[in-house]
Coordinates of C-alpha atoms in Angstrom, one line a residue:
X1 CA 0.0 0.0 0.0
X2 CA 1.4 3.4 -0.9
X3 CA 2.0 5.8 2.0
X4 CA -0.5 8.6 2.7
X5 CA 0.2 12.0 1.3
X6 CA 2.3 14.4 3.4
X7 CA 0.2 16.8 5.4
X8 CA 0.4 19.5 8.0
X9 CA -2.4 21.7 9.4
X10 CA -4.6 21.0 6.3
X11 CA -6.3 18.2 8.2
X12 CA -8.0 20.9 10.2
X13 CA -9.2 22.6 7.0
X14 CA -10.4 19.2 5.7
X15 CA -12.6 18.8 8.8
X16 CA -14.0 22.3 8.4
X17 CA -14.8 21.8 4.7
X18 CA -16.8 18.7 5.6
X19 CA -18.6 20.6 8.4
X20 CA -17.3 18.2 11.0
X21 CA -15.9 21.1 13.1
X22 CA -16.1 24.9 12.9
X23 CA -13.1 27.2 12.3
X24 CA -13.3 28.8 15.7
X25 CA -13.3 25.3 17.3
X26 CA -10.0 24.5 15.5
X27 CA -8.4 27.8 16.5
X28 CA -9.4 27.2 20.1
X29 CA -8.1 23.6 20.1
X30 CA -4.6 24.5 18.7
X31 CA -4.3 27.7 20.7
X32 CA -1.3 27.5 23.0
X33 CA -0.2 24.0 21.9
X34 CA 3.4 23.1 22.4
X35 CA 3.5 20.4 19.8
X36 CA 6.5 20.9 17.4
X37 CA 4.3 20.2 14.4
X38 CA 0.6 20.3 13.8
X39 CA 0.3 16.9 12.2
X40 CA -3.1 15.3 11.5
X41 CA -2.6 13.0 14.6
X42 CA -1.8 16.0 16.8
X43 CA -4.9 18.0 15.5
X44 CA -7.1 14.9 16.1
X45 CA -5.8 14.5 19.7
X46 CA -6.2 18.3 20.4
X47 CA -9.8 18.2 19.2
X48 CA -10.5 15.1 21.2
X49 CA -9.1 16.7 24.3
X50 CA -11.4 19.7 23.9
X51 CA -14.4 17.5 23.3
X52 CA -15.0 19.0 19.9
X53 CA -15.2 15.7 18.1
X54 CA -15.8 12.1 19.2
X55 CA -13.3 9.3 18.6
X56 CA -15.3 7.4 15.9
X57 CA -15.9 10.6 13.8
X58 CA -12.3 11.5 14.2
X59 CA -11.1 8.0 13.0
X60 CA -13.5 8.1 10.0
X61 CA -12.3 11.5 9.0
X62 CA -8.7 10.7 9.4
X63 CA -9.2 7.5 7.3
X64 CA -10.9 9.5 4.5
X65 CA -8.2 12.2 4.7
X66 CA -5.4 9.7 4.2
X67 CA -7.4 7.7 1.7
X68 CA -7.4 4.6 3.9
X69 CA -10.3 2.4 4.9
X70 CA -12.0 2.9 8.3
X71 CA -13.0 -0.2 10.3
X72 CA -15.6 -0.3 13.0
X73 CA -14.1 -3.0 15.3
X74 CA -17.3 -3.5 17.3
X75 CA -18.9 -4.9 14.2
X76 CA -15.9 -6.8 12.9
X77 CA -15.4 -10.6 13.0
X78 CA -11.8 -11.3 14.0
X79 CA -9.8 -14.1 12.4
X80 CA -8.0 -16.1 15.1
X81 CA -5.2 -16.8 12.7
X82 CA -4.6 -13.1 12.3
X83 CA -4.5 -12.6 16.1
X84 CA -1.9 -15.4 16.4
X85 CA 0.4 -13.6 14.0
X86 CA 1.0 -10.6 16.2
X87 CA 1.8 -10.9 19.9
X88 CA -0.3 -8.9 22.4
X89 CA 2.7 -6.9 23.7
X90 CA 3.4 -5.5 20.2
X91 CA -0.3 -4.8 19.7
X92 CA -0.6 -2.9 23.0
X93 CA 2.6 -1.0 22.5
X94 CA 1.7 0.3 19.0
X95 CA -2.1 0.5 19.5
X96 CA -3.0 -1.8 16.6
X97 CA -4.8 -5.1 16.1
X98 CA -4.9 -7.6 13.2
X99 CA -8.3 -8.8 12.2
X100 CA -8.1 -10.7 8.9
X101 CA -5.5 -13.0 7.4
X102 CA -5.2 -14.4 3.8
X103 CA -2.3 -16.3 2.3
X104 CA -0.2 -13.2 1.6
X105 CA -2.0 -10.3 3.3
X106 CA -2.9 -9.3 6.8
X107 CA -5.5 -6.6 7.6
X108 CA -4.6 -4.5 10.6
X109 CA -6.4 -1.7 12.4
X110 CA -4.2 1.2 13.5
X111 CA -4.8 4.3 15.5
X112 CA -2.3 6.2 13.3
X113 CA -0.3 5.4 10.2
X114 CA 3.3 4.7 11.2
X115 CA 5.8 3.6 8.4
X116 CA 8.2 1.9 10.8
X117 CA 5.5 -0.1 12.6
X118 CA 4.1 -1.3 9.2
X119 CA 7.6 -2.4 8.2
X120 CA 8.0 -4.3 11.5
X121 CA 4.7 -6.0 10.9
X122 CA 5.7 -7.1 7.4
X123 CA 8.8 -8.8 8.8
X124 CA 6.9 -10.3 11.8
X125 CA 4.1 -11.8 9.8
X126 CA 5.8 -12.3 6.4
X127 CA 2.7 -10.7 4.9
X128 CA 1.7 -7.5 3.0
X129 CA 0.0 -5.3 5.6
X130 CA -3.3 -3.7 4.6
X131 CA -3.6 -0.6 6.8
X132 CA -7.0 0.4 8.2
X133 CA -7.8 3.1 10.7
X134 CA -9.9 2.8 13.9
X135 CA -10.3 4.7 17.1
X136 CA -7.9 4.2 20.0
X137 CA -10.7 3.1 22.4
X138 CA -12.1 0.4 20.0
X139 CA -8.6 -0.9 19.4
X140 CA -7.9 -1.1 23.1
X141 CA -11.2 -2.9 23.7
X142 CA -10.5 -5.3 20.9
X143 CA -7.0 -6.1 22.2
X144 CA -8.4 -6.9 25.6
X145 CA -11.1 -9.1 24.2
X146 CA -9.4 -10.8 21.3
X147 CA -6.3 -11.9 23.2
X148 CA -8.6 -13.1 26.1
X149 CA -8.8 -16.7 24.8
X150 CA -5.0 -17.0 25.0
X151 CA -4.9 -15.4 28.4
X152 CA -7.6 -17.7 29.7
X153 CA -5.9 -20.8 28.6
X154 CA -2.5 -19.6 29.9
X155 CA -4.0 -18.6 33.2
X156 CA -5.9 -21.9 33.6
X157 CA -2.7 -23.8 32.8
X158 CA -0.8 -21.9 35.4
X159 CA -3.5 -22.5 38.0
X160 CA -3.4 -26.3 37.3
X161 CA 0.3 -26.5 37.2
X162 CA 0.8 -24.5 40.4
X163 CA -1.3 -27.1 42.2
X164 CA -2.3 -24.6 44.8
X165 CA -4.8 -26.5 47.0
X166 CA -5.3 -23.7 49.4
X167 CA -5.3 -21.0 46.8
X168 CA -6.5 -17.6 47.9
X169 CA -9.1 -15.6 46.0
X170 CA -6.7 -12.6 46.3
X171 CA -3.7 -14.5 44.7
X172 CA -2.5 -13.1 41.4
X173 CA -3.1 -16.3 39.4
X174 CA -6.7 -16.6 40.6
X175 CA -7.4 -13.0 39.8
X176 CA -5.8 -13.3 36.4
X177 CA -7.9 -16.3 35.6
X178 CA -11.1 -14.8 36.8
X179 CA -10.7 -11.7 34.7
X180 CA -9.5 -13.6 31.7
X181 CA -12.5 -16.0 31.8
X182 CA -14.9 -13.0 31.8
X183 CA -13.0 -11.4 28.9
X184 CA -13.0 -14.7 26.9
X185 CA -16.7 -15.2 27.4
X186 CA -17.4 -11.6 26.2
X187 CA -15.2 -12.2 23.2
X188 CA -17.1 -15.3 22.3
X189 CA -20.4 -13.5 22.6
X190 CA -21.5 -15.7 25.5
X191 CA -24.6 -14.7 27.4
X192 CA -23.8 -16.9 30.4
X193 CA -20.8 -18.5 32.1
X194 CA -21.5 -21.8 33.9
X195 CA -18.8 -22.9 36.4
X196 CA -19.9 -26.4 37.5
X197 CA -18.2 -28.8 40.0
X198 CA -18.2 -32.4 38.9
X199 CA -16.9 -35.5 40.8
X200 CA -13.3 -35.1 39.6
X201 CA -13.0 -31.7 37.9
X202 CA -14.6 -28.3 37.3
X203 CA -16.5 -27.9 34.0
X204 CA -16.7 -24.4 32.5
X205 CA -19.4 -23.9 29.9
X206 CA -20.5 -20.8 27.9
X207 CA -24.0 -20.3 26.6
X208 CA -23.5 -18.9 23.1
X209 CA -26.6 -18.0 20.9
X210 CA -28.7 -19.9 23.4
X211 CA -26.7 -23.2 23.3
X212 CA -24.3 -24.4 26.0
X213 CA -20.7 -25.2 24.9
X214 CA -17.9 -26.6 27.0
X215 CA -14.9 -24.3 27.2
X216 CA -12.5 -25.6 29.9
X217 CA -11.9 -28.4 32.5
X218 CA -10.1 -27.4 35.7
X219 CA -8.7 -29.1 38.8
X220 CA -11.5 -29.5 41.3
X221 CA -9.3 -28.3 44.1
X222 CA -9.3 -24.8 42.6
X223 CA -13.1 -24.4 43.0
X224 CA -13.1 -22.6 46.4
X225 CA -10.6 -20.0 45.3
X226 CA -12.3 -19.3 42.0
X227 CA -15.8 -19.0 43.5
X228 CA -14.5 -16.9 46.4
X229 CA -12.9 -14.5 43.9
X230 CA -16.2 -14.0 42.1
X231 CA -18.1 -13.7 45.4
X232 CA -15.7 -10.9 46.4
X233 CA -16.3 -9.2 43.1
X234 CA -20.1 -9.5 43.6
X235 CA -19.9 -8.4 47.2
X236 CA -21.3 -11.7 48.5
X237 CA -20.5 -13.6 51.7
X238 CA -17.5 -15.9 50.9
X239 CA -18.1 -17.8 54.1
X240 CA -21.6 -18.9 53.1
X241 CA -21.7 -22.0 50.9
X242 CA -24.8 -23.8 52.1
X243 CA -27.4 -21.3 50.8
X244 CA -28.1 -19.8 47.4
X245 CA -26.8 -16.2 46.9
X246 CA -27.3 -13.6 44.2
X247 CA -25.1 -10.6 43.4
X248 CA -23.9 -8.3 40.7
X249 CA -20.6 -7.5 39.2
X250 CA -20.0 -4.3 37.2
X251 CA -17.3 -4.7 34.5
X252 CA -15.9 -2.3 32.1
X253 CA -13.7 -2.8 29.0
X254 CA -12.7 0.5 27.6
X255 CA -15.9 2.5 27.0
X256 CA -18.1 -0.7 27.1
X257 CA -20.0 -1.4 30.2
X258 CA -21.1 -4.9 31.3
X259 CA -23.4 -6.0 34.1
X260 CA -22.8 -9.5 35.3
X261 CA -25.5 -11.2 37.4
X262 CA -24.0 -13.8 39.6
X263 CA -26.0 -16.8 41.0
X264 CA -24.5 -19.3 43.5
X265 CA -26.2 -22.6 44.1
X266 CA -24.9 -25.3 46.5
X267 CA -24.7 -28.8 44.9
X268 CA -23.6 -32.2 46.3
X269 CA -20.1 -31.7 45.0
X270 CA -19.7 -27.9 45.7
X271 CA -21.1 -24.6 44.7
X272 CA -22.1 -24.0 41.1
X273 CA -22.1 -20.4 39.9
X274 CA -23.6 -18.8 36.8
X275 CA -22.6 -15.4 35.5
X276 CA -25.2 -13.8 33.2
X277 CA -23.6 -11.2 31.0
X278 CA -25.5 -8.1 29.9
X279 CA -23.7 -5.7 27.5
X280 CA -25.2 -2.3 28.3
X281 CA -23.5 -0.6 25.4
X282 CA -24.6 -3.2 22.8
X283 CA -28.3 -3.5 23.6
X284 CA -30.7 -2.9 20.8
X285 CA -33.5 -0.6 22.0
X286 CA -35.0 0.2 18.6
X287 CA -38.2 -1.6 17.5
X288 CA -37.3 -0.9 13.9
X289 CA -34.3 -3.3 14.2
X290 CA -36.1 -6.2 16.0
X291 CA -37.1 -8.1 12.8
X292 CA -40.8 -7.7 13.5
X293 CA -42.8 -8.6 10.4
X294 CA -44.5 -5.6 8.7
X295 CA -47.9 -6.8 9.8
X296 CA -46.8 -7.3 13.4
X297 CA -45.0 -4.0 13.5
X298 CA -47.9 -2.0 12.3
X299 CA -50.3 -3.7 14.7
X300 CA -48.0 -3.4 17.6
X301 CA -47.5 0.4 16.9
X302 CA -51.2 0.8 17.1
X303 CA -51.5 -1.1 20.3
X304 CA -48.7 0.6 22.3
X305 CA -49.8 4.0 21.1
X306 CA -53.1 3.5 23.1
X307 CA -53.6 5.9 26.0
X308 CA -54.6 3.1 28.3
X309 CA -54.6 -0.7 28.7
X310 CA -52.2 -3.4 29.5
X311 CA -49.7 -4.7 26.9
X312 CA -47.8 -7.9 27.7
X313 CA -44.6 -9.4 26.3
X314 CA -44.4 -13.1 27.0
X315 CA -41.8 -15.9 26.6
X316 CA -39.4 -18.0 28.6
X317 CA -36.5 -16.6 30.7
X318 CA -33.8 -15.2 28.4
X319 CA -36.1 -14.6 25.4
X320 CA -35.6 -10.9 25.3
X321 CA -38.9 -9.8 26.9
X322 CA -37.4 -7.0 28.9
X323 CA -35.4 -5.7 26.0
X324 CA -38.6 -5.5 23.9
X325 CA -40.4 -3.6 26.7
X326 CA -37.5 -1.2 26.8
X327 CA -37.6 -0.7 23.0
X328 CA -41.3 0.0 23.3
X329 CA -40.7 2.6 26.0
X330 CA -37.9 4.1 23.9
X331 CA -40.3 4.5 21.1
X332 CA -42.9 6.1 23.4
X333 CA -40.4 8.2 25.4
X334 CA -40.9 12.0 24.9
X335 CA -40.5 14.9 27.3
X336 CA -44.3 15.3 27.3
X337 CA -44.9 11.9 29.0
X338 CA -44.2 10.8 32.5
X339 CA -42.9 7.3 32.2
X340 CA -42.1 5.2 35.3
X341 CA -40.7 1.7 35.6
X342 CA -40.7 -0.8 38.4
X343 CA -38.1 -3.4 37.9
X344 CA -36.2 -6.3 39.7
X345 CA -33.5 -5.5 38.8
X346 CA -33.1 -2.3 36.7
X347 CA -31.2 -3.6 33.6
X348 CA -30.6 -0.6 31.4
X349 CA -30.8 3.1 32.1
X350 CA -33.2 5.1 29.9
X351 CA -33.1 8.9 29.5
X352 CA -36.0 10.9 31.0
X353 CA -37.7 7.7 32.3
X354 CA -38.0 7.3 36.1
X355 CA -36.8 3.9 37.1
X356 CA -37.5 2.2 40.4
X357 CA -35.5 -0.8 41.8
X358 CA -37.6 -3.2 43.9
X359 CA -36.2 -3.9 47.3
X360 CA -38.0 -6.9 49.0
X361 CA -35.8 -6.7 52.1
X362 CA -37.2 -3.3 53.0
X363 CA -40.8 -4.1 51.9
X364 CA -40.6 -2.3 48.6
X365 CA -42.2 -5.0 46.4
X366 CA -44.1 -4.7 43.1
X367 CA -47.6 -4.0 44.6
X368 CA -46.3 -1.3 47.1
X369 CA -44.2 0.4 44.4
X370 CA -47.0 0.3 41.9
X371 CA -49.5 2.0 44.4
X372 CA -46.9 4.8 45.0
X373 CA -46.3 5.2 41.3
X374 CA -49.9 5.7 40.5
X375 CA -49.9 8.7 42.9
X376 CA -47.1 10.3 40.8
X377 CA -49.3 11.2 37.8
X378 CA -47.8 8.7 35.3
X379 CA -48.8 8.3 31.7
X380 CA -47.0 5.0 31.1
X381 CA -45.9 2.4 33.7
X382 CA -43.6 -0.5 33.1
X383 CA -44.0 -3.3 35.6
X384 CA -41.1 -5.7 35.2
X385 CA -43.2 -8.8 35.7
X386 CA -46.7 -9.6 37.0
X387 CA -46.2 -12.5 39.4
X388 CA -49.1 -12.3 41.8
X389 CA -52.8 -11.5 42.2
X390 CA -52.2 -8.2 44.0
X391 CA -49.9 -6.7 41.4
X392 CA -52.2 -8.0 38.6
X393 CA -55.3 -6.3 40.1
X394 CA -53.5 -3.0 40.7
X395 CA -52.2 -3.0 37.1
X396 CA -55.7 -3.7 35.8
X397 CA -57.1 -0.9 37.8
X398 CA -54.4 1.4 36.5
X399 CA -55.3 0.5 32.9
X400 CA -59.0 1.2 33.6
X401 CA -58.1 4.6 35.0
X402 CA -56.3 5.9 32.0
X403 CA -52.8 4.5 32.2
X404 CA -50.8 2.5 29.6
X405 CA -49.2 -0.4 31.4
X406 CA -46.4 -2.6 29.9
X407 CA -45.4 -5.8 31.6
X408 CA -44.1 -9.4 31.1
X409 CA -45.6 -12.8 31.7
X410 CA -44.2 -16.3 31.5
X411 CA -46.5 -18.2 29.2
X412 CA -46.1 -20.6 26.3
X413 CA -47.8 -18.4 23.7
X414 CA -49.5 -15.0 23.3
X415 CA -53.0 -16.3 23.3
X416 CA -52.5 -18.2 26.6
X417 CA -51.4 -14.9 28.2
X418 CA -54.8 -13.4 27.6
X419 CA -56.2 -16.0 30.1
X420 CA -53.2 -15.9 32.5
X421 CA -54.6 -13.1 34.6
X422 CA -57.8 -15.1 35.1
X423 CA -55.7 -18.0 36.2
X424 CA -53.9 -15.8 38.7
X425 CA -57.2 -14.8 40.2
X426 CA -58.2 -11.6 38.4
X427 CA -61.9 -11.5 37.6
X428 CA -62.8 -11.8 33.9
X429 CA -64.8 -8.6 34.0
X430 CA -61.6 -6.8 35.0
X431 CA -59.3 -8.6 32.5
X432 CA -61.5 -8.2 29.4
X433 CA -61.5 -4.4 29.2
X434 CA -57.9 -3.9 30.3
X435 CA -55.6 -6.3 28.2
X436 CA -55.1 -4.7 24.8
X437 CA -52.4 -6.9 23.3
X438 CA -49.8 -9.6 23.9
X439 CA -46.6 -10.1 22.0
X440 CA -45.1 -13.6 22.4
X441 CA -41.5 -14.2 21.4
X442 CA -38.7 -16.8 21.3
X443 CA -35.0 -16.4 20.2
X444 CA -33.6 -18.6 17.5
X445 CA -30.0 -18.7 16.1
X446 CA -29.3 -16.7 13.0
X447 CA -27.6 -18.1 10.0
X448 CA -23.9 -16.9 9.9
X449 CA -23.8 -14.1 7.4
X450 CA -20.1 -15.0 6.5
X451 CA -20.7 -18.6 5.4
X452 CA -24.4 -18.5 4.5
X453 CA -25.2 -20.7 1.6
X454 CA -28.5 -21.4 -0.2
X455 CA -29.8 -24.9 -0.6
X456 CA -32.7 -26.5 -2.4
X457 CA -35.6 -27.4 0.0
X458 CA -36.3 -31.1 0.2
X459 CA -39.7 -32.4 -0.9
X460 CA -40.7 -32.7 2.7
X461 CA -39.7 -29.1 3.4
X462 CA -41.6 -28.0 0.2
X463 CA -44.7 -29.7 1.4
X464 CA -44.3 -28.0 4.8
X465 CA -43.9 -24.6 3.1
X466 CA -46.7 -25.4 0.7
X467 CA -44.6 -24.7 -2.3
X468 CA -45.7 -25.9 -5.7
X469 CA -43.1 -28.0 -7.5
X470 CA -43.6 -25.9 -10.6
X471 CA -42.9 -22.7 -8.6
X472 CA -39.9 -20.5 -9.5
X473 CA -36.6 -21.2 -7.9
X474 CA -36.8 -21.3 -4.1
X475 CA -34.0 -21.5 -1.6
X476 CA -33.6 -22.0 2.1
X477 CA -30.3 -21.0 3.8
X478 CA -27.8 -22.6 6.2
X479 CA -24.3 -21.9 7.4
X480 CA -21.4 -23.9 6.0
X481 CA -19.3 -23.3 9.0
X482 CA -16.4 -20.8 9.3
X483 CA -14.0 -19.3 11.9
X484 CA -16.4 -16.4 12.5
X485 CA -19.2 -18.7 13.7
X486 CA -16.8 -21.3 15.3
X487 CA -17.9 -23.8 12.6
X488 CA -21.4 -23.9 13.9
X489 CA -23.1 -22.2 10.9
X490 CA -24.9 -19.8 13.3
X491 CA -23.9 -16.3 14.6
X492 CA -26.2 -14.2 16.7
X493 CA -30.0 -14.6 17.4
X494 CA -33.2 -13.2 16.1
X495 CA -36.6 -13.2 17.7
X496 CA -39.7 -15.0 16.4
X497 CA -42.9 -13.2 17.3
X498 CA -46.7 -13.7 17.5
X499 CA -49.0 -10.8 18.3
X500 CA -52.5 -11.2 19.7
X501 CA -54.5 -7.9 19.6
X502 CA -57.4 -8.1 21.9
X503 CA -60.6 -7.3 19.9
X504 CA -64.2 -7.0 21.1
X505 CA -64.9 -10.5 20.1
X506 CA -62.0 -11.8 22.2
X507 CA -63.2 -9.7 25.2
X508 CA -66.6 -11.3 25.0
X509 CA -65.0 -14.8 25.0
X510 CA -62.9 -13.8 28.0
X511 CA -66.1 -12.8 29.8
X512 CA -67.7 -16.1 28.9
X513 CA -64.6 -18.0 30.2
X514 CA -64.3 -19.6 26.7
X515 CA -61.4 -22.1 26.1
X516 CA -58.1 -21.0 24.7
X517 CA -58.9 -22.7 21.3
X518 CA -61.9 -20.4 20.8
X519 CA -59.9 -17.3 21.7
X520 CA -57.2 -18.4 19.2
X521 CA -59.8 -18.7 16.4
X522 CA -61.0 -15.2 17.1
X523 CA -57.5 -13.9 17.2
X524 CA -56.7 -15.5 13.9
X525 CA -59.6 -13.7 12.3
X526 CA -58.1 -10.4 13.3
X527 CA -54.6 -11.1 11.9
X528 CA -52.9 -13.3 14.6
X529 CA -50.4 -15.8 13.2
X530 CA -48.5 -18.2 15.5
X531 CA -44.8 -18.1 16.1
X532 CA -44.0 -21.0 13.8
X533 CA -45.6 -19.0 10.9
X534 CA -43.3 -16.1 11.7
X535 CA -40.3 -18.5 11.9
X536 CA -41.0 -20.0 8.5
X537 CA -41.1 -16.6 6.9
X538 CA -37.7 -15.8 8.6
X539 CA -36.3 -19.0 7.3
X540 CA -37.3 -18.1 3.8
X541 CA -35.6 -14.7 4.2
X542 CA -32.4 -16.5 5.2
X543 CA -32.3 -15.2 8.8
X544 CA -32.6 -18.6 10.4
X545 CA -33.0 -22.3 9.5
X546 CA -36.1 -24.4 9.5
X547 CA -34.4 -26.7 12.1
X548 CA -34.0 -23.8 14.5
X549 CA -37.7 -22.8 14.0
X550 CA -38.8 -26.3 14.8
X551 CA -36.4 -26.6 17.8
X552 CA -38.0 -23.5 19.4
X553 CA -41.6 -24.0 18.5
X554 CA -42.3 -27.7 18.7
X555 CA -41.6 -30.9 20.7
X556 CA -38.9 -33.4 19.7
X557 CA -41.4 -35.7 18.1
X558 CA -42.3 -33.0 15.5
X559 CA -38.8 -32.4 14.3
X560 CA -37.9 -33.6 10.8
X561 CA -34.5 -33.5 9.1
X562 CA -33.4 -33.8 5.4

C-alpha cells in the first residue's frame, strides 16, 4: 500500500470543509499548543481533548483524509489466525490489532499510520500489511477481548500446574484467571458462564446463541478460590456456601459497560455459579431493528400507542422480553410523557424515564411500588413482571383509570397470556376491558452471514412450506461453518414473534370463560399468526433455519430433518 500523502495543518481545513468542526473550534483547540508540528494526529488529539469531536468521527475523518479504509471494530469478525500472527505486547505498545489474514496479506487496524511499525509487521508476519484506521478506544477494547482466549488458557494452565490446593481468592493467578475468563466469554459473545463442579473436575461452559458449549476443565481443588474470587467481586458472603446467593458485578472494557448477574447454588459436590452477561453498550432498543414482520410491526405500533390498557410481552427466561419492553418505552419516550418503571433488577438506564428498583428486604415490592407510582401522575408504567394477584389487580385498575401499562408474563404463547390473569385470580370482567395486546417471542439462532449458503428445500420441506413443484426457484439457507461462527453455521440470534391484539370478540370470549382454542380462532380472524408461521417466513428470508424454528416452537417428536 502506498503511503498517505504528506500533510500539515490542512487536516483541520479538511474537517472544516466537511462541516465536522467549525473554524473557531479548530483555533481554540490548537491555541497555546506546544506540539512541534501540527500533524493530523496532533490535531485529532487536540480536538478530542477539547471534546470538539468524538473518537469514531475523528477516526473516520482521518481515514478519509489519508485515503485509507476505516473499520468499526465492534462490528468486525476477528480471524483467530490473524490474532496469532501478532503478539499482544506488540499490539498494545503500538495501538493496533490484526483482524483478517489471507495467504499473503494481513489486515490491521491502527490508531495512526506509522511507516516503521508497518515495516515491523511485514517482517513479523511475512505478509503484506493492509492498513485500516480505527479509534484508540475500540482498538484497546479489541486487544483486551481478542487476546482473552489465549490469556484464559494460559491462566488456567498456570492454575493447574501450580497445584495450589489452598489458593487464595486474592492471589494473582486466581485474579488473572477470573478476569481472563470473563473477557474470553465476552469475546465469544456468551450470554452466560457456567462454572460447575463435577466429581473429579470443574467444567466451564458458555451459553452462546442460546446453546451451552464446553470451554474448559479445571482441577476440582481450585473451586473454592475461583468461587471466592467471584463472590468478592459481587460483594457476596464468601463464608456462606450452604445457601443460594445472588449478586452483581459491574465490569468495564474501555468504553463498554457490562453487568454480570451472579448466582451461587450449592450442589452435592460444591457450589455452582452462573454469571449472566449483559452488554449495556450493545443492547438494541429500537423496535425498527427487531425483525418484526410488517404486519406485526404496524399492529404493535397501534397497540402501544393507546392511551390506556395493558400490553404484555411473553416468553421464557432469556427470550428478550425486557429488551422488547425497553424498546417500546424508547419509542414512546418523549419529554411530554411521565414514564415510570418498576423493575427487579433495573437492567438498562433510559433517559427521562423514572426507574425504580424493587427492594424486597425493606418491603418495597411490586404492589407497594405500583401503588406509589400511581400517585405520581404517570402516563405510562412498566411493571417488570406480574407475578401475583395483588400486582395484577393494581395493574388492571391502573389500565382502567387511563394509564398504559407494559409488563411481562411467563406463558407458552401469546393467546395463553390473555387468560393468564384469570388463572392468577383476576376477575374476567376486569381482564376483558384492560388487556389490549400480547406479544409472544422466542429467540432462535441466526444463520452466519459470513458462510451462509442457499440450498434447495427437500420435498418434505416444500410440502411444509406449501410450495408448488412448478414454482420459481426457491432456496432455504444454512451456514457452511467458518471461523467467524466457530464452525457452527450460526452467529447471533433473532426473535420469532406472534402478536395477539385483543378485539371486542375476544373480550366477549374472556367474559364467557371460553377455552383458549376459541380465543385463538377469534385472534386469527383479526390477523394473529403463530410463532411458527413467523419463523418459517424468517427461514425463507435466510435469517434462520427451518431446524431452528422447529427446535424452538415444537416438541422433539415434531422435528424432521433432510
